[in-house]
Amino acid sequence: MSLRFEVAATTPEGGRRAALHLPHGTVQTPVFMPVGTAATVKAVPHEMLEQIGANTSGPHNTAPDIILANTYHLYLRPGHQTIRRLGGLHRFMSWPRPMLTDSGGFQVFSLAKLRKITPEGVEFRSHLDGSAHFFSPEHSIEVQIALGADILMAFDECVETPATHERTRDSMALTHAWAARSKAYFDAHKYEVPWAQELEATQSLFGIVQGGMYPDLRRESAQRLVEMDFDGYAIGGLAVGEPREVTREMIARTLELLPANKPRYVMGVGYPDEIEEYARMGVDMMDCVLPTRAGRHGLLFRRAQPGESLPTTPAPTAINSDETTPTEATPETQSGSIVRMNIKRLEYAEDPSPIDPTCACLVCRRYTRAYLRHLFVAREPLGATLNSIHNLAFYLDTMARVRADLAK
Ligand SMILES: [Zn+2]
């Protein structure tokens, strides 16, 4: 057994309520996956992660069913062979639930220095110490098998934005060639995962649809990858600064072409209102660093209170935009019913209310805005932890509400 995907209900808009059965447990979808870059969801102990949403008065247990880890970071430090010798990622980091690793491609293209791309793979220098490394599709899969997540990703090229049609098509062709090589290596070695014998199971491999912002290329990419028959499909290369209508259109057009009986994953999105929208369109899985990254920078998400109306701006689509790192003077805004709150602002210095009176998370049940502002201003590490827990709870609760709606 590697993966079993059971769709329980589909809405006329295409949204699906499903269960994704993996070797380390079952994931209720649509799901938001917190990002544990270096085998840690930054600043949040696993005990806290497991309690998010548990024992609350809300209708759903929203604790995360699955988290992500980044192959590039773990390959460089502590090294995939070290993790393999310690039994794989689940055992190394003491996380018994399902996990997914990315291919390392995105980080190689965005973080590593002096990279050189050839049809064979990518040469790069570590952002840590400048040492030279080479990633090919085969090597990426070898590293991901050693790490041992339940789901791993084919190695792909991430084209820069904006890019011409010709440049995007060439990049997409390379991604397709690398997808075929990733799958061939995986099929030959998938029973080498550290827990294969213990669980009598193995990993699953997802392909990644590319094609930039060009519908014809997205179509071609989806068709080619479906022919290769992956266990699931990701839509990559979005939320890189394009207008939000374009992101939505690329997702909608690609979803139409992907098989209904396999999970569909949009990588690296987004703001809370976006993940809700995409889930209702039929996206089953999403991940983003935003809840934890924004939390560490004092940006908190909450639902608008009845009658409340703040200046409205759509959520920015580039997750790395300045808006996720507000200063004390950054005004608060609203997108739909979701407020982007800036805990650094002076108005919270003596505010005894919780971040969100309707949130049942362990932070909102215990701590005040005044205390959270104090922790942030005093640069106390607990501030980053509590802010991250609330934002994660907010994201996970958002998806729990969508799941309940889709099942109706
Ligand atoms: Zn909360």
mmCIF file of C-alpha atoms and ligand atoms in Angstrom:
data_model
loop_
_atom_site.group_PDB
_atom_site.id
_atom_site.type_symbol
_atom_site.label_atom_id
_atom_site.label_comp_id
_atom_site.label_asym_id
_atom_site.label_seq_id
_atom_site.Cartn_x
_atom_site.Cartn_y
_atom_site.Cartn_z
ATOM 1 C CA MET A 1 0.000 0.000 0.000
ATOM 2 C CA SER A 2 1.249 3.493 -0.727
ATOM 3 C CA LEU A 3 -1.796 5.719 -1.169
ATOM 4 C CA ARG A 4 -5.560 5.364 -1.342
ATOM 5 C CA PHE A 5 -7.798 8.343 -2.140
ATOM 6 C CA GLU A 6 -11.512 8.104 -1.366
ATOM 7 C CA VAL A 7 -13.782 10.905 -2.536
ATOM 8 C CA ALA A 8 -16.909 11.081 -0.354
ATOM 9 C CA ALA A 9 -18.682 14.065 -1.930
ATOM 10 C CA THR A 10 -18.204 16.473 -4.857
ATOM 11 C CA THR A 11 -20.039 19.822 -5.186
ATOM 12 C CA PRO A 12 -21.318 21.321 -8.484
ATOM 13 C CA GLU A 13 -18.398 23.799 -8.249
ATOM 14 C CA GLY A 14 -15.951 20.889 -8.160
ATOM 15 C CA GLY A 15 -14.997 20.995 -4.474
ATOM 16 C CA ARG A 16 -14.318 17.531 -3.036
ATOM 17 C CA ARG A 17 -14.519 16.094 0.474
ATOM 18 C CA ALA A 18 -12.169 13.133 0.604
ATOM 19 C CA ALA A 19 -9.880 10.959 2.702
ATOM 20 C CA LEU A 20 -6.274 10.350 1.693
ATOM 21 C CA HIS A 21 -4.948 7.154 3.281
ATOM 22 C CA LEU A 22 -1.143 7.099 3.653
ATOM 23 C CA PRO A 23 1.285 4.730 5.407
ATOM 24 C CA HIS A 24 1.494 6.990 8.504
ATOM 25 C CA GLY A 25 -2.219 7.791 8.781
ATOM 26 C CA THR A 26 -5.274 9.237 7.079
ATOM 27 C CA VAL A 27 -5.486 12.849 5.908
ATOM 28 C CA GLN A 28 -8.910 14.481 5.677
ATOM 29 C CA THR A 29 -9.050 16.688 2.582
ATOM 30 C CA PRO A 30 -9.131 19.409 1.486
ATOM 31 C CA VAL A 31 -6.155 19.948 3.770
ATOM 32 C CA PHE A 32 -3.750 22.732 4.621
ATOM 33 C CA MET A 33 -0.244 21.409 5.346
ATOM 34 C CA PRO A 34 1.968 23.435 7.738
ATOM 35 C CA VAL A 35 5.559 23.768 6.506
ATOM 36 C CA GLY A 36 8.312 22.242 8.647
ATOM 37 C CA THR A 37 11.249 23.511 6.611
ATOM 38 C CA ALA A 38 14.166 22.048 8.572
ATOM 39 C CA ALA A 39 12.178 19.242 10.254
ATOM 40 C CA THR A 40 10.450 21.783 12.500
ATOM 41 C CA VAL A 41 7.364 23.924 12.048
ATOM 42 C CA LYS A 42 9.321 26.975 13.167
ATOM 43 C CA ALA A 43 8.916 27.951 16.834
ATOM 44 C CA VAL A 44 6.113 25.413 17.488
ATOM 45 C CA PRO A 45 6.817 22.258 19.563
ATOM 46 C CA HIS A 46 5.152 19.104 18.251
ATOM 47 C CA GLU A 47 3.049 18.807 21.442
ATOM 48 C CA MET A 48 1.535 22.203 20.652
ATOM 49 C CA LEU A 49 1.001 21.323 16.973
ATOM 50 C CA GLU A 50 -0.843 18.150 17.965
ATOM 51 C CA GLN A 51 -3.099 20.108 20.322
ATOM 52 C CA ILE A 52 -4.112 22.775 17.822
ATOM 53 C CA GLY A 53 -7.863 22.500 17.608
ATOM 54 C CA ALA A 54 -8.071 19.548 19.991
ATOM 55 C CA ASN A 55 -10.319 19.756 23.068
ATOM 56 C CA THR A 56 -11.895 22.995 21.926
ATOM 57 C CA SER A 57 -15.567 23.838 21.927
ATOM 58 C CA GLY A 58 -15.520 24.010 18.128
ATOM 59 C CA PRO A 59 -17.134 21.294 16.030
ATOM 60 C CA HIS A 60 -13.922 19.917 14.528
ATOM 61 C CA ASN A 61 -10.594 18.618 15.641
ATOM 62 C CA THR A 62 -8.319 20.661 13.402
ATOM 63 C CA ALA A 63 -4.899 19.322 14.405
ATOM 64 C CA PRO A 64 -2.701 18.981 11.324
ATOM 65 C CA ASP A 65 -2.936 15.559 9.673
ATOM 66 C CA ILE A 66 0.169 16.137 7.545
ATOM 67 C CA ILE A 67 3.164 18.481 7.476
ATOM 68 C CA LEU A 68 5.843 19.308 4.921
ATOM 69 C CA ALA A 69 9.631 19.214 5.137
ATOM 70 C CA ASN A 70 12.108 20.736 2.685
ATOM 71 C CA THR A 71 14.525 18.378 0.929
ATOM 72 C CA TYR A 72 17.119 21.049 0.099
ATOM 73 C CA HIS A 73 17.514 22.166 3.715
ATOM 74 C CA LEU A 74 17.656 18.640 5.172
ATOM 75 C CA TYR A 75 20.048 17.436 2.460
ATOM 76 C CA LEU A 76 22.476 20.206 3.433
ATOM 77 C CA ARG A 77 21.922 19.902 7.180
ATOM 78 C CA PRO A 78 21.978 17.420 8.917
ATOM 79 C CA GLY A 79 22.234 15.380 5.661
ATOM 80 C CA HIS A 80 19.867 12.755 4.262
ATOM 81 C CA GLN A 81 22.189 9.855 5.101
ATOM 82 C CA THR A 82 22.227 10.882 8.749
ATOM 83 C CA ILE A 83 18.428 10.972 8.769
ATOM 84 C CA ARG A 84 18.253 7.593 6.996
ATOM 85 C CA ARG A 85 20.567 6.029 9.602
ATOM 86 C CA LEU A 86 18.260 7.397 12.319
ATOM 87 C CA GLY A 87 15.247 5.653 10.745
ATOM 88 C CA GLY A 88 13.912 8.411 8.457
ATOM 89 C CA LEU A 89 12.280 11.760 9.132
ATOM 90 C CA HIS A 90 9.269 10.514 11.122
ATOM 91 C CA ARG A 91 11.502 8.892 13.715
ATOM 92 C CA PHE A 92 14.262 11.541 13.582
ATOM 93 C CA MET A 93 11.893 14.409 14.378
ATOM 94 C CA SER A 94 9.367 12.349 16.364
ATOM 95 C CA TRP A 95 6.434 13.147 14.100
ATOM 96 C CA PRO A 96 4.369 9.956 13.675
ATOM 97 C CA ARG A 97 1.761 11.384 11.276
ATOM 98 C CA PRO A 98 1.961 11.714 7.474
ATOM 99 C CA MET A 99 4.600 13.937 5.856
ATOM 100 C CA LEU A 100 5.431 15.252 2.384
ATOM 101 C CA THR A 101 8.806 16.396 1.072
ATOM 102 C CA ASP A 102 9.310 18.799 -1.827
ATOM 103 C CA SER A 103 11.902 17.947 -4.496
ATOM 104 C CA GLY A 104 14.436 20.591 -3.506
ATOM 105 C CA GLY A 105 14.002 22.266 -6.889
ATOM 106 C CA PHE A 106 12.308 25.418 -5.666
ATOM 107 C CA GLN A 107 14.936 26.058 -2.990
ATOM 108 C CA VAL A 108 17.814 25.303 -5.350
ATOM 109 C CA PHE A 109 16.422 27.866 -7.771
ATOM 110 C CA SER A 110 15.591 30.484 -5.147
ATOM 111 C CA LEU A 111 18.202 30.069 -2.380
ATOM 112 C CA ALA A 112 21.329 28.407 -3.699
ATOM 113 C CA LYS A 113 24.153 30.454 -5.205
ATOM 114 C CA LEU A 114 25.786 30.173 -8.611
ATOM 115 C CA ARG A 115 23.468 27.591 -9.994
ATOM 116 C CA LYS A 116 23.980 26.161 -13.440
ATOM 117 C CA ILE A 117 21.195 24.267 -15.185
ATOM 118 C CA THR A 118 21.894 21.559 -17.778
ATOM 119 C CA PRO A 119 19.615 18.827 -19.136
ATOM 120 C CA GLU A 120 21.365 16.513 -16.673
ATOM 121 C CA GLY A 121 20.486 18.516 -13.558
ATOM 122 C CA VAL A 122 21.477 21.575 -11.516
ATOM 123 C CA GLU A 123 24.866 22.502 -10.121
ATOM 124 C CA PHE A 124 24.686 24.860 -7.153
ATOM 125 C CA ARG A 125 26.497 26.159 -4.134
ATOM 126 C CA SER A 126 25.079 25.853 -0.644
ATOM 127 C CA HIS A 127 23.661 29.040 0.862
ATOM 128 C CA LEU A 128 25.221 27.884 4.165
ATOM 129 C CA ASP A 129 28.906 27.456 3.340
ATOM 130 C CA GLY A 130 29.307 27.845 -0.444
ATOM 131 C CA SER A 131 30.153 24.143 -0.944
ATOM 132 C CA ALA A 132 29.444 22.695 -4.416
ATOM 133 C CA HIS A 133 26.520 20.270 -4.996
ATOM 134 C CA PHE A 134 24.638 18.679 -7.879
ATOM 135 C CA PHE A 135 20.964 17.721 -7.978
ATOM 136 C CA SER A 136 19.569 15.559 -10.769
ATOM 137 C CA PRO A 137 16.052 14.071 -10.806
ATOM 138 C CA GLU A 138 17.556 10.738 -9.705
ATOM 139 C CA HIS A 139 19.480 12.346 -6.860
ATOM 140 C CA SER A 140 16.470 14.333 -5.636
ATOM 141 C CA ILE A 141 14.409 11.127 -5.449
ATOM 142 C CA GLU A 142 17.278 9.241 -3.783
ATOM 143 C CA VAL A 143 17.437 11.948 -1.093
ATOM 144 C CA GLN A 144 13.652 11.921 -0.649
ATOM 145 C CA ILE A 145 13.594 8.123 -0.301
ATOM 146 C CA ALA A 146 16.244 8.404 2.435
ATOM 147 C CA LEU A 147 14.197 11.095 4.224
ATOM 148 C CA GLY A 148 11.163 8.803 3.972
ATOM 149 C CA ALA A 149 8.125 11.102 3.832
ATOM 150 C CA ASP A 150 4.816 9.477 2.815
ATOM 151 C CA ILE A 151 4.619 11.604 -0.349
ATOM 152 C CA LEU A 152 7.534 12.856 -2.420
ATOM 153 C CA MET A 153 7.651 15.217 -5.382
ATOM 154 C CA ALA A 154 9.183 14.891 -8.864
ATOM 155 C CA PHE A 155 12.151 17.188 -9.522
ATOM 156 C CA ASP A 156 11.081 20.157 -11.663
ATOM 157 C CA GLU A 157 12.432 23.430 -12.996
ATOM 158 C CA CYS A 158 10.773 26.586 -11.689
ATOM 159 C CA VAL A 159 10.732 29.213 -14.423
ATOM 160 C CA GLU A 160 11.282 32.844 -13.400
ATOM 161 C CA THR A 161 8.376 35.336 -13.591
ATOM 162 C CA PRO A 162 7.633 36.945 -15.945
ATOM 163 C CA ALA A 163 8.935 34.634 -18.683
ATOM 164 C CA THR A 164 8.208 34.538 -22.419
ATOM 165 C CA HIS A 165 6.122 31.771 -23.972
ATOM 166 C CA GLU A 166 9.220 30.288 -25.605
ATOM 167 C CA ARG A 167 11.272 30.321 -22.406
ATOM 168 C CA THR A 168 8.345 28.839 -20.434
ATOM 169 C CA ARG A 169 7.866 26.095 -23.035
ATOM 170 C CA ASP A 170 11.547 25.127 -22.937
ATOM 171 C CA SER A 171 11.494 25.037 -19.151
ATOM 172 C CA MET A 172 8.325 22.940 -19.193
ATOM 173 C CA ALA A 173 9.922 20.443 -21.595
ATOM 174 C CA LEU A 174 12.819 20.062 -19.156
ATOM 175 C CA THR A 175 10.344 19.536 -16.292
ATOM 176 C CA HIS A 176 8.636 16.762 -18.295
ATOM 177 C CA ALA A 177 11.923 15.006 -19.024
ATOM 178 C CA TRP A 178 12.873 15.282 -15.356
ATOM 179 C CA ALA A 179 9.427 14.002 -14.282
ATOM 180 C CA ALA A 180 9.922 10.842 -16.381
ATOM 181 C CA ARG A 181 13.420 10.316 -14.903
ATOM 182 C CA SER A 182 12.106 10.949 -11.361
ATOM 183 C CA LYS A 183 9.419 8.307 -11.857
ATOM 184 C CA ALA A 184 11.781 5.744 -13.385
ATOM 185 C CA TYR A 185 14.215 6.100 -10.463
ATOM 186 C CA PHE A 186 11.375 6.002 -7.929
ATOM 187 C CA ASP A 187 9.810 2.856 -9.423
ATOM 188 C CA ALA A 188 13.171 1.077 -9.248
ATOM 189 C CA HIS A 189 14.030 2.135 -5.667
ATOM 190 C CA LYS A 190 10.799 2.861 -3.788
ATOM 191 C CA TYR A 191 11.106 -0.108 -1.443
ATOM 192 C CA GLU A 192 14.381 1.291 -0.082
ATOM 193 C CA VAL A 193 12.495 3.760 2.162
ATOM 194 C CA PRO A 194 13.597 3.219 5.816
ATOM 195 C CA TRP A 195 10.157 1.991 7.015
ATOM 196 C CA ALA A 196 9.165 -0.172 4.000
ATOM 197 C CA GLN A 197 9.424 -3.513 5.829
ATOM 198 C CA GLU A 198 8.081 -2.323 9.164
ATOM 199 C CA LEU A 199 4.894 -0.877 7.647
ATOM 200 C CA GLU A 200 4.729 -3.161 4.607
ATOM 201 C CA ALA A 201 4.168 -0.042 2.554
ATOM 202 C CA THR A 202 6.031 2.521 0.525
ATOM 203 C CA GLN A 203 5.957 6.149 -0.570
ATOM 204 C CA SER A 204 3.899 7.868 -3.279
ATOM 205 C CA LEU A 205 5.251 10.147 -6.001
ATOM 206 C CA PHE A 206 3.446 13.237 -7.316
ATOM 207 C CA GLY A 207 4.172 14.943 -10.651
ATOM 208 C CA ILE A 208 4.229 18.747 -10.943
ATOM 209 C CA VAL A 209 2.339 20.589 -13.700
ATOM 210 C CA GLN A 210 4.223 23.671 -14.922
ATOM 211 C CA GLY A 211 3.557 25.984 -17.890
ATOM 212 C CA GLY A 212 3.811 29.429 -16.296
ATOM 213 C CA MET A 213 0.918 31.789 -16.971
ATOM 214 C CA TYR A 214 0.085 30.296 -20.413
ATOM 215 C CA PRO A 215 -3.141 28.214 -20.572
ATOM 216 C CA ASP A 216 -1.977 26.259 -23.642
ATOM 217 C CA LEU A 217 1.237 25.231 -21.876
ATOM 218 C CA ARG A 218 -0.615 24.341 -18.656
ATOM 219 C CA ARG A 219 -2.857 22.089 -20.770
ATOM 220 C CA GLU A 220 0.079 20.419 -22.482
ATOM 221 C CA SER A 221 1.890 19.941 -19.171
ATOM 222 C CA ALA A 222 -1.146 18.418 -17.439
ATOM 223 C CA GLN A 223 -1.708 16.006 -20.341
ATOM 224 C CA ARG A 224 1.918 14.871 -20.458
ATOM 225 C CA LEU A 225 2.077 14.254 -16.708
ATOM 226 C CA VAL A 226 -1.251 12.398 -16.617
ATOM 227 C CA GLU A 227 0.118 10.093 -19.341
ATOM 228 C CA MET A 228 3.036 9.295 -17.034
ATOM 229 C CA ASP A 229 0.538 8.115 -14.375
ATOM 230 C CA PHE A 230 1.668 9.621 -11.069
ATOM 231 C CA ASP A 231 -0.009 8.888 -7.704
ATOM 232 C CA GLY A 232 -1.162 12.520 -7.521
ATOM 233 C CA TYR A 233 -0.590 15.842 -9.251
ATOM 234 C CA ALA A 234 0.673 19.209 -8.086
ATOM 235 C CA ILE A 235 0.193 22.550 -9.792
ATOM 236 C CA GLY A 236 3.477 24.419 -9.435
ATOM 237 C CA GLY A 237 4.869 27.818 -10.359
ATOM 238 C CA LEU A 238 1.974 29.894 -8.993
ATOM 239 C CA ALA A 239 1.757 32.663 -6.347
ATOM 240 C CA VAL A 240 4.998 34.134 -7.612
ATOM 241 C CA GLY A 241 3.674 37.675 -8.043
ATOM 242 C CA GLU A 242 1.077 37.262 -10.811
ATOM 243 C CA PRO A 243 -2.388 38.881 -10.352
ATOM 244 C CA ARG A 244 -4.694 36.756 -8.294
ATOM 245 C CA GLU A 245 -7.203 36.320 -11.159
ATOM 246 C CA VAL A 246 -4.402 34.712 -13.164
ATOM 247 C CA THR A 247 -3.579 32.293 -10.340
ATOM 248 C CA ARG A 248 -7.245 31.332 -10.128
ATOM 249 C CA GLU A 249 -7.560 30.862 -13.884
ATOM 250 C CA MET A 250 -4.438 28.683 -14.116
ATOM 251 C CA ILE A 251 -5.717 26.519 -11.257
ATOM 252 C CA ALA A 252 -9.219 26.202 -12.761
ATOM 253 C CA ARG A 253 -7.922 25.274 -16.216
ATOM 254 C CA THR A 254 -5.462 22.751 -14.859
ATOM 255 C CA LEU A 255 -7.956 21.088 -12.482
ATOM 256 C CA GLU A 256 -10.229 20.286 -15.444
ATOM 257 C CA LEU A 257 -7.464 18.166 -16.959
ATOM 258 C CA LEU A 258 -6.431 16.190 -13.898
ATOM 259 C CA PRO A 259 -8.046 12.819 -13.088
ATOM 260 C CA ALA A 260 -10.852 13.100 -10.512
ATOM 261 C CA ASN A 261 -9.762 9.968 -8.660
ATOM 262 C CA LYS A 262 -6.315 11.286 -7.662
ATOM 263 C CA PRO A 263 -5.289 14.021 -5.196
ATOM 264 C CA ARG A 264 -4.532 17.501 -6.549
ATOM 265 C CA TYR A 265 -2.118 19.792 -4.753
ATOM 266 C CA VAL A 266 -1.419 23.513 -5.297
ATOM 267 C CA MET A 267 2.029 24.368 -3.985
ATOM 268 C CA GLY A 268 2.901 27.476 -1.996
ATOM 269 C CA VAL A 269 -0.503 29.159 -1.529
ATOM 270 C CA GLY A 270 -1.699 31.295 0.107
ATOM 271 C CA TYR A 271 -3.716 33.734 2.259
ATOM 272 C CA PRO A 272 -6.648 32.283 4.250
ATOM 273 C CA ASP A 273 -9.278 33.526 1.800
ATOM 274 C CA GLU A 274 -7.301 32.013 -1.094
ATOM 275 C CA ILE A 275 -6.959 28.543 0.404
ATOM 276 C CA GLU A 276 -10.700 28.534 1.068
ATOM 277 C CA GLU A 277 -11.481 29.588 -2.506
ATOM 278 C CA TYR A 278 -9.165 27.007 -4.096
ATOM 279 C CA ALA A 279 -10.467 24.214 -1.843
ATOM 280 C CA ARG A 280 -14.004 24.992 -3.008
ATOM 281 C CA MET A 281 -12.793 24.760 -6.633
ATOM 282 C CA GLY A 282 -11.482 21.218 -6.127
ATOM 283 C CA VAL A 283 -7.930 21.564 -4.815
ATOM 284 C CA ASP A 284 -7.309 18.825 -2.220
ATOM 285 C CA MET A 285 -3.968 19.873 -0.722
ATOM 286 C CA MET A 286 -2.150 23.174 -0.133
ATOM 287 C CA ASP A 287 0.893 24.310 1.825
ATOM 288 C CA CYS A 288 2.367 27.683 2.678
ATOM 289 C CA VAL A 289 4.925 29.206 5.038
ATOM 290 C CA LEU A 290 2.648 32.203 5.513
ATOM 291 C CA PRO A 291 0.928 31.391 8.848
ATOM 292 C CA THR A 292 4.221 30.807 10.657
ATOM 293 C CA ARG A 293 6.303 33.381 8.780
ATOM 294 C CA ALA A 294 3.672 36.105 9.156
ATOM 295 C CA GLY A 295 3.239 35.157 12.824
ATOM 296 C CA ARG A 296 6.949 35.616 13.519
ATOM 297 C CA HIS A 297 6.668 39.073 11.945
ATOM 298 C CA GLY A 298 3.605 40.134 13.962
ATOM 299 C CA LEU A 299 0.956 39.653 11.247
ATOM 300 C CA LEU A 300 -2.070 37.799 12.591
ATOM 301 C CA PHE A 301 -5.227 36.641 10.830
ATOM 302 C CA ARG A 302 -8.671 36.952 12.390
ATOM 303 C CA ARG A 303 -12.297 37.058 11.274
ATOM 304 C CA ALA A 304 -13.932 40.487 10.998
ATOM 305 C CA GLN A 305 -16.450 41.145 13.748
ATOM 306 C CA PRO A 306 -20.070 41.966 12.864
ATOM 307 C CA GLY A 307 -20.278 45.506 11.485
ATOM 308 C CA GLU A 308 -16.492 45.861 11.341
ATOM 309 C CA SER A 309 -15.147 47.353 8.140
ATOM 310 C CA LEU A 310 -11.477 48.064 7.434
ATOM 311 C CA PRO A 311 -9.908 49.317 4.200
ATOM 312 C CA THR A 312 -10.206 46.478 1.729
ATOM 313 C CA THR A 313 -7.238 45.258 -0.258
ATOM 314 C CA PRO A 314 -6.926 41.904 -1.947
ATOM 315 C CA ALA A 315 -4.317 39.618 -0.469
ATOM 316 C CA PRO A 316 -0.980 40.042 -2.261
ATOM 317 C CA THR A 317 -0.114 37.006 -4.353
ATOM 318 C CA ALA A 318 3.642 36.968 -3.797
ATOM 319 C CA ILE A 319 4.024 35.349 -0.408
ATOM 320 C CA ASN A 320 7.370 37.085 0.070
ATOM 321 C CA SER A 321 5.883 40.563 -0.314
ATOM 322 C CA ASP A 322 6.600 43.282 2.265
ATOM 323 C CA GLU A 323 3.076 43.049 3.563
ATOM 324 C CA THR A 324 3.958 39.915 5.512
ATOM 325 C CA THR A 325 6.573 41.898 7.456
ATOM 326 C CA PRO A 326 4.614 44.909 8.760
ATOM 327 C CA THR A 327 6.146 47.790 10.709
ATOM 328 C CA GLU A 328 4.426 49.407 13.676
ATOM 329 C CA ALA A 329 2.858 51.951 11.297
ATOM 330 C CA THR A 330 1.519 49.428 8.741
ATOM 331 C CA PRO A 331 -2.283 49.869 8.612
ATOM 332 C CA GLU A 332 -4.572 46.891 8.946
ATOM 333 C CA THR A 333 -6.667 45.760 6.005
ATOM 334 C CA GLN A 334 -9.407 43.331 5.202
ATOM 335 C CA SER A 335 -9.873 40.832 2.371
ATOM 336 C CA GLY A 336 -13.345 39.339 2.343
ATOM 337 C CA SER A 337 -14.196 38.595 5.969
ATOM 338 C CA ILE A 338 -10.565 38.142 7.003
ATOM 339 C CA VAL A 339 -8.609 40.879 8.787
ATOM 340 C CA ARG A 340 -4.837 41.121 8.529
ATOM 341 C CA MET A 341 -4.006 42.328 12.022
ATOM 342 C CA ASN A 342 -0.704 43.982 12.977
ATOM 343 C CA ILE A 343 0.025 43.171 16.618
ATOM 344 C CA LYS A 344 2.837 45.763 16.723
ATOM 345 C CA ARG A 345 0.402 48.663 16.621
ATOM 346 C CA LEU A 346 0.191 50.954 19.664
ATOM 347 C CA GLU A 347 -3.590 50.548 19.876
ATOM 348 C CA TYR A 348 -3.070 47.042 21.307
ATOM 349 C CA ALA A 349 -0.796 48.113 24.178
ATOM 350 C CA GLU A 350 -3.622 47.934 26.713
ATOM 351 C CA ASP A 351 -6.138 45.767 24.816
ATOM 352 C CA PRO A 352 -7.334 42.970 27.127
ATOM 353 C CA SER A 353 -9.191 40.997 24.410
ATOM 354 C CA PRO A 354 -7.915 37.891 22.620
ATOM 355 C CA ILE A 355 -6.658 38.073 19.005
ATOM 356 C CA ASP A 356 -9.995 36.722 17.759
ATOM 357 C CA PRO A 357 -12.910 36.302 20.194
ATOM 358 C CA THR A 358 -14.398 33.630 17.904
ATOM 359 C CA CYS A 359 -11.174 31.561 17.776
ATOM 360 C CA ALA A 360 -10.985 28.590 20.131
ATOM 361 C CA CYS A 361 -7.213 28.091 19.823
ATOM 362 C CA LEU A 362 -5.060 27.680 22.905
ATOM 363 C CA VAL A 363 -3.607 31.189 22.429
ATOM 364 C CA CYS A 364 -6.964 32.960 22.159
ATOM 365 C CA ARG A 365 -8.311 31.036 25.161
ATOM 366 C CA ARG A 366 -5.506 32.297 27.405
ATOM 367 C CA TYR A 367 -3.566 35.366 26.188
ATOM 368 C CA THR A 368 -4.473 39.005 25.457
ATOM 369 C CA ARG A 369 -3.527 41.256 22.569
ATOM 370 C CA ALA A 370 -1.739 43.478 25.117
ATOM 371 C CA TYR A 371 0.460 40.580 26.255
ATOM 372 C CA LEU A 372 1.192 39.430 22.681
ATOM 373 C CA ARG A 373 2.150 42.989 21.712
ATOM 374 C CA HIS A 374 4.448 43.206 24.729
ATOM 375 C CA LEU A 375 6.157 39.899 23.817
ATOM 376 C CA PHE A 376 6.649 41.102 20.259
ATOM 377 C CA VAL A 377 8.029 44.523 21.208
ATOM 378 C CA ALA A 378 10.337 42.943 23.816
ATOM 379 C CA ARG A 379 11.482 40.382 21.209
ATOM 380 C CA GLU A 380 10.620 37.486 23.482
ATOM 381 C CA PRO A 381 10.738 34.151 21.610
ATOM 382 C CA LEU A 382 7.385 33.155 23.123
ATOM 383 C CA GLY A 383 5.768 35.841 20.972
ATOM 384 C CA ALA A 384 6.791 34.030 17.766
ATOM 385 C CA THR A 385 5.532 30.738 19.171
ATOM 386 C CA LEU A 386 2.122 32.026 20.255
ATOM 387 C CA ASN A 387 1.566 34.050 17.071
ATOM 388 C CA SER A 388 2.454 31.013 14.932
ATOM 389 C CA ILE A 389 0.096 28.746 16.884
ATOM 390 C CA HIS A 390 -2.842 31.126 16.444
ATOM 391 C CA ASN A 391 -2.219 31.601 12.717
ATOM 392 C CA LEU A 392 -1.886 27.835 12.173
ATOM 393 C CA ALA A 393 -5.092 27.262 14.141
ATOM 394 C CA PHE A 394 -6.802 29.880 11.991
ATOM 395 C CA TYR A 395 -5.710 28.157 8.762
ATOM 396 C CA LEU A 396 -6.583 24.674 9.992
ATOM 397 C CA ASP A 397 -9.961 25.845 11.259
ATOM 398 C CA THR A 398 -10.656 27.524 7.909
ATOM 399 C CA MET A 399 -10.114 24.192 6.161
ATOM 400 C CA ALA A 400 -12.171 22.282 8.740
ATOM 401 C CA ARG A 401 -15.095 24.626 8.006
ATOM 402 C CA VAL A 402 -14.684 24.072 4.253
ATOM 403 C CA ARG A 403 -14.592 20.302 4.754
ATOM 404 C CA ALA A 404 -17.809 20.457 6.778
ATOM 405 C CA ASP A 405 -19.477 22.524 4.028
ATOM 406 C CA LEU A 406 -18.328 20.194 1.244
ATOM 407 C CA ALA A 407 -19.701 17.169 3.065
ATOM 408 C CA LYS A 408 -23.211 18.643 3.340
HETATM 409 ZN ZN ZN B 1 -6.623 31.925 18.112
#
